[in-house]
Amino acid sequence: MVSRNSPSLSKSRFAAGLQCLKRLYFECFSRDLADAVTPQQQALFDGGTVVGELARDRFGPGLLIAEPYFEHTVAVQHTKEAMENDEIRTLFEAAFSFEGINIRADILTKNDDGSLDLIEVKSSTSYKPEHLPDIAIQQYVIEGLGYFVRKAGLMHIDNTYVYAGGDYDLERLFTVEDASAQAQTYASSEARGQLTEMWNVLGSSTEPAIATGPHCTKPYVCSFYGHCHPAELPHAVNQLPSVSVKLLNNFKSAGIREISDIPTGFQGLTDRQLRVRDAVVTGKPYESGDLQTALNDVTYPIHFLDFETISPALPLYVGTRPYRQIPFQWSIHTLDSTGGLRHVEYLHNAADDPRETLALEMLEALDDRGSIVVYTGFEEARIKELADALPKHRGSLLDLCGRIFDLHKVLSANYYHPEFHGSWSIKSVLPALIPNLSYADLDIKDGTLASLSFGQMISPETSEEEKAQIRESLLAYCKRDTEAMVEIYRQLRTE
Ligand code: SF4
C-alpha cells in the first residue's frame, strides 16, 4: 500500500509499471535518465492533444477542468464542486485522487440515476489491449471515491470516415467502444494486485533488477530504452532478421550475445538468418547467384522514384480518410543506357490537395518508357491510391505499376553486407555500400521529419522566409533518397 513518502501514481505511471516496474521506478525517481523526446514523438503527443480537444465537441457542452497536471489539488477541488452541481452534466479532464493515484478523465458524463459514464479518448484507430488498464485505473479511482461508473469505454478515430469538407462530422469521425465489463473486472481484480506490486517497488530505495527484453518496446518503446541499452554490441543477435523471442531465449540460455558467436549447426535459424550469420562471421558480403540476373531485369531509361507523404489523423482533403498517406512530393532520377543521369522533382507548395498536380507532373516525368525503381512497396501502394482518387488518370497511373522494380525486394532476397546490421532499409544499406553518401549533411534526415516539415511549410503561421528554407530542405532530402537508390543500384550491378 502507499507509504508516506511514495510519489503519486497516474494513468501513465500505472501503464509504465505494467510494462516494466523498473520503468515505473525511473519515471518516478530518475526522469533525467529518459531518452530525449524526438520531434516525431512530440508531434504525436501534439496530434493526440488536438484529437482529444475535438473529441470533447462530440459530447459538449461540458465543463473543462482547465488546471494543468501540476495543479492537481486545485483541479480535484474544481471537479468536486462540478460533481456537486446538478447543472453540469459533462466534465472534461475531471480530476480525482484516491489512494495516492491521481487521474484526469478525458470525458465524464452524469446520468440521471447518479451514475457516471467514463470515456477515454485515443487517437488510435482501434481499441487495443493496452487501453484497458488506462480505463480500468480511472474506474478504480472514481469508484474508490464512492461514485458508480455505469459505462466505461474508449473513443477512437474511425478510419473508414471519409472527409466531406467543412466541419468534421464528429459522429462519423469518432467511434466509441464499450469496455464496461472488462474495465469493471480489471478494476476489481487485477488492478489491486498490480498496484500493491507498484507501491512496493516505489517504497524501495533501489531500482528493481529487471533485464532488458521484448517488453522494452512493447506495447510502447520505453522512454528509458537508451539508458538500459548502452552501446549495443555491433552485431548483437537481435539484429538477425525476423528473429523470434524463442530463438533469442535459446541464445540467452547458451550465453550467446553476438551473431559471430553462434556456432555452426545451432538449431532454429532460418536460411536467411544463416546467411546473415555467415556474412558476419566471415566479414564478407553474401551475394546470391541470382542477384545480377535480378538487377538486369530492367528497361532503360531507369527511373528511380521516391515519394514523401503526410498521414494526418484528421483528414485535410475532401475524399480522404484519417491517417491516409497523401503524397506531397516526389523525386525522380533517370538513368539512361549511356550512364547519363537526369533529375526532376515536385514539391507541392500550398495547403490545397496536392494529389492531382503531383500525379500529372509525375506521369509526365515518367513518360511511358523504362522501369520505375522504387525501394519497398510504398510507392506502388501510393500510386494505386492516386489511381482510385483520380478516376480521370486511373489508367495511366495503373500502367505505371506494371513498370515497377522493387530494389529493396531484390536486395533483401539476394544480398547482405555485415554492415547492414540486420536491416535492408535504405538508411542501413547506404552507409555500408556508399560510405561517402549519407544524410548527415541534411536538415531533414527521415520521412517522419519530412512529413512534419511539410505541415509546417503549408501552415499560414509560417513566415515566407521559413517556408523557403523548409522547401529547400525537403527538396534536398527527397533528392538524396533517389540519389541513394541510383548509387546502390550502380554499385551492385556488375554485369
Ligand atoms: S528499457 Fe526495458 S528494462 Fe529498461 S526500464 Fe525500460 S522496459 Fe524496463
Short mmCIF file of C-alpha atoms and ligand atoms in Angstrom, two decimals:
data_model
loop_
_atom_site.label_atom_id
_atom_site.label_comp_id
_atom_site.label_asym_id
_atom_site.label_seq_id
_atom_site.Cartn_x
_atom_site.Cartn_y
_atom_site.Cartn_z
CA MET A 1 0.00 0.00 0.00
CA VAL A 2 1.04 3.61 -0.47
CA SER A 3 3.66 4.77 2.02
CA ARG A 4 4.02 8.30 3.32
CA ASN A 5 6.97 9.22 1.08
CA SER A 6 5.87 7.44 -2.08
CA PRO A 7 5.36 9.52 -5.19
CA SER A 8 1.85 9.52 -6.62
CA LEU A 9 0.72 7.24 -9.40
CA SER A 10 -1.14 8.36 -12.51
CA LYS A 11 -2.65 6.76 -15.61
CA SER A 12 0.66 6.97 -17.45
CA ARG A 13 2.71 5.76 -14.48
CA PHE A 14 0.34 2.84 -14.00
CA ALA A 15 0.83 1.95 -17.68
CA ALA A 16 4.60 2.32 -17.24
CA GLY A 17 4.51 -0.02 -14.24
CA LEU A 18 2.57 -2.61 -16.19
CA GLN A 19 5.17 -2.52 -18.95
CA CYS A 20 8.12 -2.74 -16.56
CA LEU A 21 8.48 -1.97 -12.85
CA LYS A 22 11.94 -0.56 -13.48
CA ARG A 23 10.42 1.90 -15.94
CA LEU A 24 7.93 2.97 -13.29
CA TYR A 25 10.76 3.44 -10.79
CA PHE A 26 12.69 5.59 -13.28
CA GLU A 27 9.55 7.59 -14.17
CA CYS A 28 9.12 8.47 -10.50
CA PHE A 29 12.69 8.94 -9.32
CA SER A 30 15.04 9.33 -12.31
CA ARG A 31 13.26 11.17 -15.12
CA ASP A 32 16.61 12.65 -16.12
CA LEU A 33 17.65 9.21 -17.42
CA ALA A 34 14.91 9.28 -20.07
CA ASP A 35 15.74 9.48 -23.76
CA ALA A 36 15.26 12.92 -25.29
CA VAL A 37 11.84 13.41 -26.87
CA THR A 38 12.26 13.47 -30.65
CA PRO A 39 10.36 15.98 -32.82
CA GLN A 40 8.46 12.98 -34.20
CA GLN A 41 7.32 11.91 -30.72
CA GLN A 42 6.43 15.48 -29.83
CA ALA A 43 4.32 15.73 -32.98
CA LEU A 44 2.49 12.55 -31.95
CA PHE A 45 1.74 13.99 -28.50
CA ASP A 46 0.57 17.26 -30.04
CA GLY A 47 -1.59 15.38 -32.53
CA GLY A 48 -3.15 13.43 -29.64
CA THR A 49 -3.96 16.69 -27.84
CA VAL A 50 -5.72 18.13 -30.90
CA VAL A 51 -7.76 14.93 -31.32
CA GLY A 52 -8.65 14.98 -27.61
CA GLU A 53 -9.91 18.55 -27.84
CA LEU A 54 -12.01 17.79 -30.90
CA ALA A 55 -13.44 14.68 -29.24
CA ARG A 56 -14.93 16.87 -26.50
CA ASP A 57 -17.15 18.59 -29.06
CA ARG A 58 -18.92 15.31 -29.67
CA PHE A 59 -20.01 15.28 -26.02
CA GLY A 60 -20.26 19.01 -25.48
CA PRO A 61 -21.28 21.28 -23.97
CA GLY A 62 -19.42 20.47 -20.80
CA LEU A 63 -17.15 21.96 -18.18
CA LEU A 64 -13.42 21.75 -18.81
CA ILE A 65 -11.36 21.37 -15.65
CA ALA A 66 -8.64 23.55 -17.04
CA GLU A 67 -5.94 23.35 -14.35
CA PRO A 68 -2.73 21.81 -15.67
CA TYR A 69 -1.49 18.48 -14.36
CA PHE A 70 0.91 20.05 -11.87
CA GLU A 71 -2.04 21.81 -10.17
CA HIS A 72 -3.81 18.57 -9.41
CA THR A 73 -5.09 19.53 -5.96
CA VAL A 74 -6.87 22.61 -7.32
CA ALA A 75 -8.22 20.57 -10.24
CA VAL A 76 -9.60 18.00 -7.78
CA GLN A 77 -11.36 20.75 -5.83
CA HIS A 78 -12.93 22.19 -9.01
CA THR A 79 -14.02 18.72 -10.05
CA LYS A 80 -15.62 18.13 -6.64
CA GLU A 81 -17.63 21.34 -6.98
CA ALA A 82 -18.68 20.42 -10.51
CA MET A 83 -19.72 16.94 -9.40
CA GLU A 84 -22.00 18.51 -6.79
CA ASN A 85 -23.52 20.93 -9.28
CA ASP A 86 -26.54 19.34 -11.00
CA GLU A 87 -26.43 21.94 -13.78
CA ILE A 88 -23.16 20.47 -15.02
CA ARG A 89 -23.78 17.18 -16.82
CA THR A 90 -20.46 16.64 -18.61
CA LEU A 91 -16.90 17.20 -17.44
CA PHE A 92 -13.72 17.20 -19.47
CA GLU A 93 -10.40 16.44 -17.76
CA ALA A 94 -12.14 15.79 -14.42
CA ALA A 95 -9.50 15.28 -11.70
CA PHE A 96 -9.65 12.69 -8.92
CA SER A 97 -7.27 11.30 -6.31
CA PHE A 98 -7.62 8.05 -4.42
CA GLU A 99 -5.02 6.01 -2.53
CA GLY A 100 -2.20 8.13 -3.97
CA ILE A 101 -3.38 7.73 -7.56
CA ASN A 102 -4.11 10.94 -9.48
CA ILE A 103 -6.15 10.70 -12.63
CA ARG A 104 -7.74 13.00 -15.19
CA ALA A 105 -10.76 11.57 -17.01
CA ASP A 106 -10.97 12.70 -20.63
CA ILE A 107 -14.77 12.76 -20.69
CA LEU A 108 -17.17 12.07 -17.83
CA THR A 109 -20.95 12.34 -18.12
CA LYS A 110 -23.51 12.22 -15.33
CA ASN A 111 -26.59 10.04 -15.67
CA ASP A 112 -29.98 10.83 -14.10
CA ASP A 113 -29.62 7.94 -11.63
CA GLY A 114 -26.39 9.44 -10.27
CA SER A 115 -24.11 7.01 -12.10
CA LEU A 116 -21.32 8.13 -14.43
CA ASP A 117 -20.17 7.25 -17.93
CA LEU A 118 -16.42 7.38 -18.47
CA ILE A 119 -14.80 7.87 -21.87
CA GLU A 120 -11.08 7.60 -22.56
CA VAL A 121 -10.03 9.26 -25.84
CA LYS A 122 -7.22 7.91 -28.02
CA SER A 123 -6.05 8.99 -31.44
CA SER A 124 -5.58 5.35 -32.46
CA THR A 125 -7.93 3.72 -34.95
CA SER A 126 -8.93 0.76 -32.81
CA TYR A 127 -9.33 -0.48 -29.27
CA LYS A 128 -6.15 -2.27 -28.20
CA PRO A 129 -5.48 -4.48 -25.16
CA GLU A 130 -3.12 -1.87 -23.67
CA HIS A 131 -6.01 0.62 -23.49
CA LEU A 132 -7.91 -1.43 -20.91
CA PRO A 133 -5.66 -0.67 -17.89
CA ASP A 134 -5.89 3.05 -18.78
CA ILE A 135 -9.66 2.90 -18.48
CA ALA A 136 -9.73 0.50 -15.55
CA ILE A 137 -7.39 2.54 -13.33
CA GLN A 138 -9.73 5.51 -13.75
CA GLN A 139 -12.69 3.37 -12.82
CA TYR A 140 -10.74 2.07 -9.79
CA VAL A 141 -10.13 5.62 -8.57
CA ILE A 142 -13.58 7.02 -9.32
CA GLU A 143 -15.39 4.08 -7.74
CA GLY A 144 -12.96 4.13 -4.83
CA LEU A 145 -14.30 7.61 -4.10
CA GLY A 146 -17.83 6.28 -3.91
CA TYR A 147 -19.18 7.02 -7.39
CA PHE A 148 -20.65 4.33 -9.60
CA VAL A 149 -19.36 4.01 -13.17
CA ARG A 150 -22.22 2.63 -15.25
CA LYS A 151 -20.36 2.60 -18.55
CA ALA A 152 -16.69 2.83 -19.45
CA GLY A 153 -15.42 2.99 -22.99
CA LEU A 154 -12.80 4.09 -25.44
CA MET A 155 -13.41 6.72 -28.09
CA HIS A 156 -11.03 6.41 -31.03
CA ILE A 157 -10.80 7.56 -34.61
CA ASP A 158 -12.81 5.66 -37.19
CA ASN A 159 -10.51 5.23 -40.16
CA THR A 160 -13.40 4.47 -42.50
CA TYR A 161 -14.65 8.04 -42.15
CA VAL A 162 -14.41 9.98 -45.41
CA TYR A 163 -13.97 13.72 -45.05
CA ALA A 164 -16.64 15.62 -47.00
CA GLY A 165 -15.20 19.11 -46.44
CA GLY A 166 -16.15 21.82 -43.94
CA ASP A 167 -16.50 20.86 -40.26
CA TYR A 168 -15.78 17.26 -39.36
CA ASP A 169 -18.79 15.01 -38.81
CA LEU A 170 -17.84 14.02 -35.27
CA GLU A 171 -20.39 11.21 -35.12
CA ARG A 172 -18.57 9.58 -38.02
CA LEU A 173 -15.02 10.66 -37.26
CA PHE A 174 -15.07 9.06 -33.81
CA THR A 175 -16.36 5.75 -32.63
CA VAL A 176 -16.91 4.62 -29.05
CA GLU A 177 -16.21 1.05 -27.98
CA ASP A 178 -17.81 -0.16 -24.81
CA ALA A 179 -15.33 -1.69 -22.37
CA SER A 180 -17.58 -1.59 -19.28
CA ALA A 181 -17.46 -5.29 -18.45
CA GLN A 182 -13.69 -5.66 -18.96
CA ALA A 183 -12.90 -2.44 -17.11
CA GLN A 184 -15.14 -3.45 -14.19
CA THR A 185 -13.47 -6.86 -13.93
CA TYR A 186 -9.99 -5.40 -14.25
CA ALA A 187 -10.60 -2.62 -11.72
CA SER A 188 -11.98 -5.04 -9.15
CA SER A 189 -9.42 -7.82 -9.62
CA GLU A 190 -6.01 -7.41 -11.35
CA ALA A 191 -5.63 -3.71 -10.56
CA ARG A 192 -5.36 -4.20 -6.81
CA GLY A 193 -2.54 -6.73 -7.02
CA GLN A 194 -0.71 -4.70 -9.64
CA LEU A 195 -0.95 -1.56 -7.54
CA THR A 196 0.42 -3.37 -4.49
CA GLU A 197 3.39 -4.52 -6.54
CA MET A 198 3.97 -0.98 -7.84
CA TRP A 199 3.79 0.59 -4.39
CA ASN A 200 6.28 -1.98 -3.09
CA VAL A 201 8.72 -1.05 -5.84
CA LEU A 202 8.25 2.65 -5.16
CA GLY A 203 8.81 2.07 -1.46
CA SER A 204 12.20 0.55 -2.13
CA SER A 205 15.43 2.53 -2.07
CA THR A 206 16.81 0.76 -5.15
CA GLU A 207 15.51 0.18 -8.64
CA PRO A 208 14.16 -3.32 -9.34
CA ALA A 209 16.58 -5.69 -11.08
CA ILE A 210 14.85 -6.22 -14.40
CA ALA A 211 16.74 -7.31 -17.50
CA THR A 212 16.03 -5.83 -20.92
CA GLY A 213 13.89 -7.85 -23.30
CA PRO A 214 10.94 -7.68 -25.67
CA HIS A 215 9.00 -5.71 -23.04
CA CYS A 216 11.32 -2.72 -23.71
CA THR A 217 9.44 -1.98 -26.93
CA LYS A 218 6.00 -3.49 -26.27
CA PRO A 219 3.41 -2.14 -26.08
CA TYR A 220 5.43 1.10 -26.25
CA VAL A 221 9.08 1.94 -26.81
CA CYS A 222 10.27 2.59 -23.27
CA SER A 223 11.43 6.13 -22.60
CA PHE A 224 14.50 4.70 -20.81
CA TYR A 225 15.49 2.45 -23.70
CA GLY A 226 18.77 4.27 -24.28
CA HIS A 227 19.70 4.13 -20.60
CA CYS A 228 19.09 0.38 -20.37
CA HIS A 229 20.73 -0.45 -23.71
CA PRO A 230 24.05 1.38 -23.60
CA ALA A 231 26.38 0.79 -26.56
CA GLU A 232 24.72 -2.24 -28.07
CA LEU A 233 27.08 -4.86 -29.46
CA PRO A 234 27.89 -4.12 -33.11
CA HIS A 235 26.37 -7.42 -34.25
CA ALA A 236 24.01 -8.34 -31.41
CA VAL A 237 21.87 -11.44 -32.00
CA ASN A 238 18.70 -9.33 -32.02
CA GLN A 239 19.88 -7.93 -35.38
CA LEU A 240 19.10 -11.24 -37.06
CA PRO A 241 16.19 -10.63 -39.45
CA SER A 242 12.78 -11.76 -38.13
CA VAL A 243 14.37 -13.26 -35.03
CA SER A 244 11.80 -14.87 -32.74
CA VAL A 245 11.61 -14.47 -28.97
CA LYS A 246 12.12 -18.25 -28.69
CA LEU A 247 15.39 -18.10 -30.63
CA LEU A 248 16.57 -15.10 -28.60
CA ASN A 249 15.85 -17.06 -25.42
CA ASN A 250 17.81 -20.02 -26.80
CA PHE A 251 20.77 -17.70 -27.45
CA LYS A 252 20.46 -16.31 -23.94
CA SER A 253 20.45 -19.79 -22.39
CA ALA A 254 23.54 -20.66 -24.42
CA GLY A 255 25.28 -17.41 -23.38
CA ILE A 256 25.38 -16.13 -26.98
CA ARG A 257 25.09 -12.35 -27.39
CA GLU A 258 26.86 -11.69 -30.71
CA ILE A 259 25.98 -13.12 -34.11
CA SER A 260 29.60 -14.15 -34.61
CA ASP A 261 29.36 -16.36 -31.51
CA ILE A 262 26.57 -18.50 -32.98
CA PRO A 263 28.24 -21.88 -33.61
CA THR A 264 27.79 -23.78 -36.86
CA GLY A 265 24.84 -26.11 -36.57
CA PHE A 266 22.99 -24.04 -33.93
CA GLN A 267 19.37 -25.13 -34.26
CA GLY A 268 16.45 -22.90 -35.18
CA LEU A 269 17.97 -20.39 -37.65
CA THR A 270 16.22 -19.77 -40.97
CA ASP A 271 18.22 -19.81 -44.23
CA ARG A 272 18.17 -16.02 -44.26
CA GLN A 273 19.43 -15.81 -40.68
CA LEU A 274 22.16 -18.32 -41.52
CA ARG A 275 23.29 -16.14 -44.43
CA VAL A 276 23.47 -13.15 -42.11
CA ARG A 277 25.44 -15.18 -39.57
CA ASP A 278 27.90 -16.36 -42.24
CA ALA A 279 28.41 -12.81 -43.55
CA VAL A 280 29.15 -11.53 -40.04
CA VAL A 281 31.49 -14.45 -39.23
CA THR A 282 33.47 -14.14 -42.49
CA GLY A 283 33.23 -10.35 -42.67
CA LYS A 284 32.28 -10.75 -46.35
CA PRO A 285 29.02 -9.81 -48.04
CA TYR A 286 26.66 -12.56 -49.14
CA GLU A 287 25.59 -12.38 -52.79
CA SER A 288 23.26 -14.92 -54.34
CA GLY A 289 23.87 -16.27 -57.82
CA ASP A 290 20.59 -14.64 -58.88
CA LEU A 291 21.47 -11.06 -57.93
CA GLN A 292 22.88 -9.94 -61.28
CA THR A 293 20.03 -11.55 -63.24
CA ALA A 294 17.54 -9.80 -60.99
CA LEU A 295 19.30 -6.43 -61.31
CA ASN A 296 19.40 -6.79 -65.09
CA ASP A 297 15.66 -7.26 -65.26
CA VAL A 298 15.10 -3.57 -66.00
CA THR A 299 14.47 -1.49 -69.09
CA TYR A 300 16.19 1.81 -69.89
CA PRO A 301 15.64 4.60 -69.16
CA ILE A 302 15.57 3.57 -65.50
CA HIS A 303 13.54 5.98 -63.34
CA PHE A 304 14.31 5.95 -59.61
CA LEU A 305 11.20 7.22 -57.80
CA ASP A 306 10.59 8.25 -54.21
CA PHE A 307 7.55 9.87 -52.54
CA GLU A 308 7.24 11.85 -49.35
CA THR A 309 3.83 11.73 -47.70
CA ILE A 310 1.73 13.04 -44.84
CA SER A 311 -0.81 10.92 -42.97
CA PRO A 312 -2.81 13.24 -40.71
CA ALA A 313 -5.11 11.76 -38.07
CA LEU A 314 -7.64 14.44 -39.02
CA PRO A 315 -8.07 14.36 -42.80
CA LEU A 316 -7.08 17.56 -44.58
CA TYR A 317 -8.51 16.97 -48.05
CA VAL A 318 -12.01 16.16 -49.29
CA GLY A 319 -12.43 12.46 -50.01
CA THR A 320 -9.58 11.33 -47.74
CA ARG A 321 -9.73 9.27 -44.56
CA PRO A 322 -7.90 9.57 -41.22
CA TYR A 323 -4.25 8.52 -41.40
CA ARG A 324 -4.43 8.05 -45.19
CA GLN A 325 -0.97 8.50 -46.75
CA ILE A 326 -1.09 11.53 -49.05
CA PRO A 327 1.95 12.12 -51.29
CA PHE A 328 3.02 15.75 -51.43
CA GLN A 329 6.44 15.38 -53.04
CA TRP A 330 8.42 13.17 -55.35
CA SER A 331 11.94 12.94 -56.70
CA ILE A 332 12.94 11.09 -59.87
CA HIS A 333 16.45 10.35 -61.08
CA THR A 334 16.51 8.89 -64.59
CA LEU A 335 19.46 6.80 -65.73
CA ASP A 336 19.86 6.24 -69.47
CA SER A 337 21.68 3.39 -71.19
CA THR A 338 24.80 5.52 -71.73
CA GLY A 339 25.10 6.20 -67.98
CA GLY A 340 23.65 9.73 -68.20
CA LEU A 341 21.65 10.84 -65.17
CA ARG A 342 18.86 13.43 -65.06
CA HIS A 343 16.94 14.70 -62.04
CA VAL A 344 13.40 16.11 -61.80
CA GLU A 345 11.30 16.79 -58.72
CA TYR A 346 7.96 18.01 -57.47
CA LEU A 347 7.02 19.54 -54.13
CA HIS A 348 3.52 20.83 -53.51
CA ASN A 349 3.65 24.38 -52.32
CA ALA A 350 0.20 25.16 -50.98
CA ALA A 351 -2.38 23.99 -48.46
CA ASP A 352 -4.77 22.56 -51.07
CA ASP A 353 -4.95 18.90 -52.14
CA PRO A 354 -1.61 18.04 -53.76
CA ARG A 355 -2.62 14.79 -55.44
CA GLU A 356 -3.80 15.74 -58.91
CA THR A 357 -0.99 18.15 -59.76
CA LEU A 358 1.58 15.81 -58.25
CA ALA A 359 0.23 12.86 -60.25
CA LEU A 360 0.11 14.74 -63.56
CA GLU A 361 3.65 16.04 -63.16
CA MET A 362 4.83 12.55 -62.24
CA LEU A 363 3.14 10.96 -65.25
CA GLU A 364 4.88 13.43 -67.50
CA ALA A 365 8.27 12.83 -65.88
CA LEU A 366 7.99 9.04 -66.06
CA ASP A 367 6.80 9.11 -69.67
CA ASP A 368 5.67 5.70 -70.92
CA ARG A 369 9.06 4.01 -71.21
CA GLY A 370 11.51 2.43 -68.83
CA SER A 371 11.50 0.69 -65.48
CA ILE A 372 10.48 2.55 -62.34
CA VAL A 373 12.80 1.59 -59.50
CA VAL A 374 11.39 2.02 -56.01
CA TYR A 375 12.58 0.94 -52.58
CA THR A 376 9.85 -1.20 -50.90
CA GLY A 377 6.21 -1.42 -51.96
CA PHE A 378 5.36 2.01 -50.55
CA GLU A 379 5.41 3.93 -53.85
CA GLU A 380 3.31 1.35 -55.70
CA ALA A 381 0.69 1.45 -52.95
CA ARG A 382 0.54 5.25 -53.18
CA ILE A 383 0.24 5.14 -56.99
CA LYS A 384 -2.72 2.75 -56.69
CA GLU A 385 -4.37 5.08 -54.16
CA LEU A 386 -3.81 8.01 -56.52
CA ALA A 387 -5.46 5.96 -59.28
CA ASP A 388 -8.50 5.40 -57.03
CA ALA A 389 -8.68 9.06 -56.07
CA LEU A 390 -8.23 10.40 -59.62
CA PRO A 391 -10.53 8.42 -61.93
CA LYS A 392 -9.61 10.60 -64.95
CA HIS A 393 -5.99 9.43 -64.71
CA ARG A 394 -6.63 5.96 -63.36
CA GLY A 395 -5.48 4.07 -66.45
CA SER A 396 -2.23 5.99 -66.85
CA LEU A 397 -1.42 5.65 -63.16
CA LEU A 398 -2.12 1.92 -63.03
CA ASP A 399 0.06 1.45 -66.12
CA LEU A 400 2.99 2.70 -64.03
CA CYS A 401 2.58 -0.26 -61.67
CA GLY A 402 3.45 -2.68 -64.46
CA ARG A 403 6.86 -0.99 -64.80
CA ILE A 404 7.81 -1.06 -61.12
CA PHE A 405 11.00 -2.76 -59.95
CA ASP A 406 11.44 -3.07 -56.17
CA LEU A 407 15.15 -2.74 -55.41
CA HIS A 408 14.59 -3.48 -51.71
CA LYS A 409 12.92 -6.80 -52.53
CA VAL A 410 15.76 -7.83 -54.83
CA LEU A 411 18.38 -6.81 -52.31
CA SER A 412 16.81 -8.47 -49.29
CA ALA A 413 16.44 -11.74 -51.21
CA ASN A 414 19.91 -11.75 -52.75
CA TYR A 415 22.41 -9.65 -50.85
CA TYR A 416 23.63 -8.99 -47.33
CA HIS A 417 26.55 -6.91 -46.13
CA PRO A 418 27.68 -7.37 -42.49
CA GLU A 419 27.39 -3.62 -42.02
CA PHE A 420 23.66 -3.70 -42.80
CA HIS A 421 23.22 -4.74 -39.15
CA GLY A 422 20.19 -6.84 -39.91
CA SER A 423 18.27 -4.24 -41.92
CA TRP A 424 17.86 -3.66 -45.64
CA SER A 425 16.37 -0.20 -45.15
CA ILE A 426 17.97 2.42 -47.34
CA LYS A 427 19.37 4.14 -44.23
CA SER A 428 21.21 0.91 -43.31
CA VAL A 429 22.26 -0.10 -46.81
CA LEU A 430 23.64 3.26 -47.94
CA PRO A 431 26.47 3.70 -45.39
CA ALA A 432 27.62 0.11 -45.95
CA LEU A 433 27.71 0.31 -49.75
CA ILE A 434 28.31 4.01 -50.46
CA PRO A 435 30.08 5.39 -47.37
CA ASN A 436 30.67 8.81 -48.94
CA LEU A 437 26.96 9.43 -49.50
CA SER A 438 24.82 9.94 -46.41
CA TYR A 439 22.04 12.00 -44.90
CA ALA A 440 24.31 13.56 -42.28
CA ASP A 441 24.63 16.93 -44.05
CA LEU A 442 20.86 17.37 -44.45
CA ASP A 443 18.44 19.27 -42.17
CA ILE A 444 15.77 16.63 -42.78
CA LYS A 445 17.09 13.11 -42.32
CA ASP A 446 13.98 10.92 -42.31
CA GLY A 447 10.49 10.64 -43.72
CA THR A 448 8.69 11.46 -40.48
CA LEU A 449 10.51 14.73 -40.15
CA ALA A 450 9.82 15.43 -43.84
CA SER A 451 6.13 14.94 -43.19
CA LEU A 452 6.16 17.25 -40.16
CA SER A 453 8.14 19.84 -42.09
CA PHE A 454 5.62 19.84 -44.91
CA GLY A 455 2.85 20.53 -42.38
CA GLN A 456 4.89 23.44 -41.09
CA MET A 457 5.63 24.71 -44.60
CA ILE A 458 1.96 24.97 -45.60
CA SER A 459 0.88 26.47 -42.29
CA PRO A 460 -0.35 30.08 -42.62
CA GLU A 461 1.57 30.83 -39.44
CA THR A 462 4.95 30.09 -41.03
CA SER A 463 6.86 33.08 -42.42
CA GLU A 464 7.79 33.20 -46.11
CA GLU A 465 11.46 33.04 -45.22
CA GLU A 466 10.96 29.94 -43.12
CA LYS A 467 8.80 28.34 -45.83
CA ALA A 468 11.59 28.84 -48.35
CA GLN A 469 14.10 27.20 -46.01
CA ILE A 470 11.84 24.22 -45.36
CA ARG A 471 11.20 23.85 -49.07
CA GLU A 472 14.91 23.66 -49.77
CA SER A 473 15.42 21.08 -47.02
CA LEU A 474 12.55 18.93 -48.27
CA LEU A 475 13.84 19.01 -51.84
CA ALA A 476 17.33 18.06 -50.67
CA TYR A 477 16.03 15.15 -48.59
CA CYS A 478 13.83 13.54 -51.24
CA LYS A 479 16.54 14.02 -53.85
CA ARG A 480 19.03 12.22 -51.61
CA ASP A 481 16.70 9.23 -51.39
CA THR A 482 16.65 8.69 -55.15
CA GLU A 483 20.34 9.52 -55.44
CA ALA A 484 20.99 6.80 -52.88
CA MET A 485 18.95 4.31 -54.88
CA VAL A 486 20.87 5.14 -58.06
CA GLU A 487 24.23 4.68 -56.36
CA ILE A 488 23.21 1.44 -54.63
CA TYR A 489 21.96 0.09 -57.94
CA ARG A 490 25.14 1.11 -59.76
CA GLN A 491 27.34 -0.33 -57.05
CA LEU A 492 25.66 -3.73 -57.06
CA ARG A 493 25.14 -4.18 -60.77
CA THR A 494 28.41 -5.50 -62.15
CA GLU A 495 27.22 -7.16 -65.35
S1 SF4 B 1 14.32 -0.20 -21.21
FE1 SF4 B 1 13.38 -2.14 -20.69
S2 SF4 B 1 14.30 -2.79 -18.78
FE2 SF4 B 1 14.78 -0.62 -19.02
S3 SF4 B 1 13.16 0.41 -17.89
FE3 SF4 B 1 12.50 0.29 -20.00
S4 SF4 B 1 11.28 -1.55 -20.17
FE4 SF4 B 1 12.44 -1.68 -18.25
#
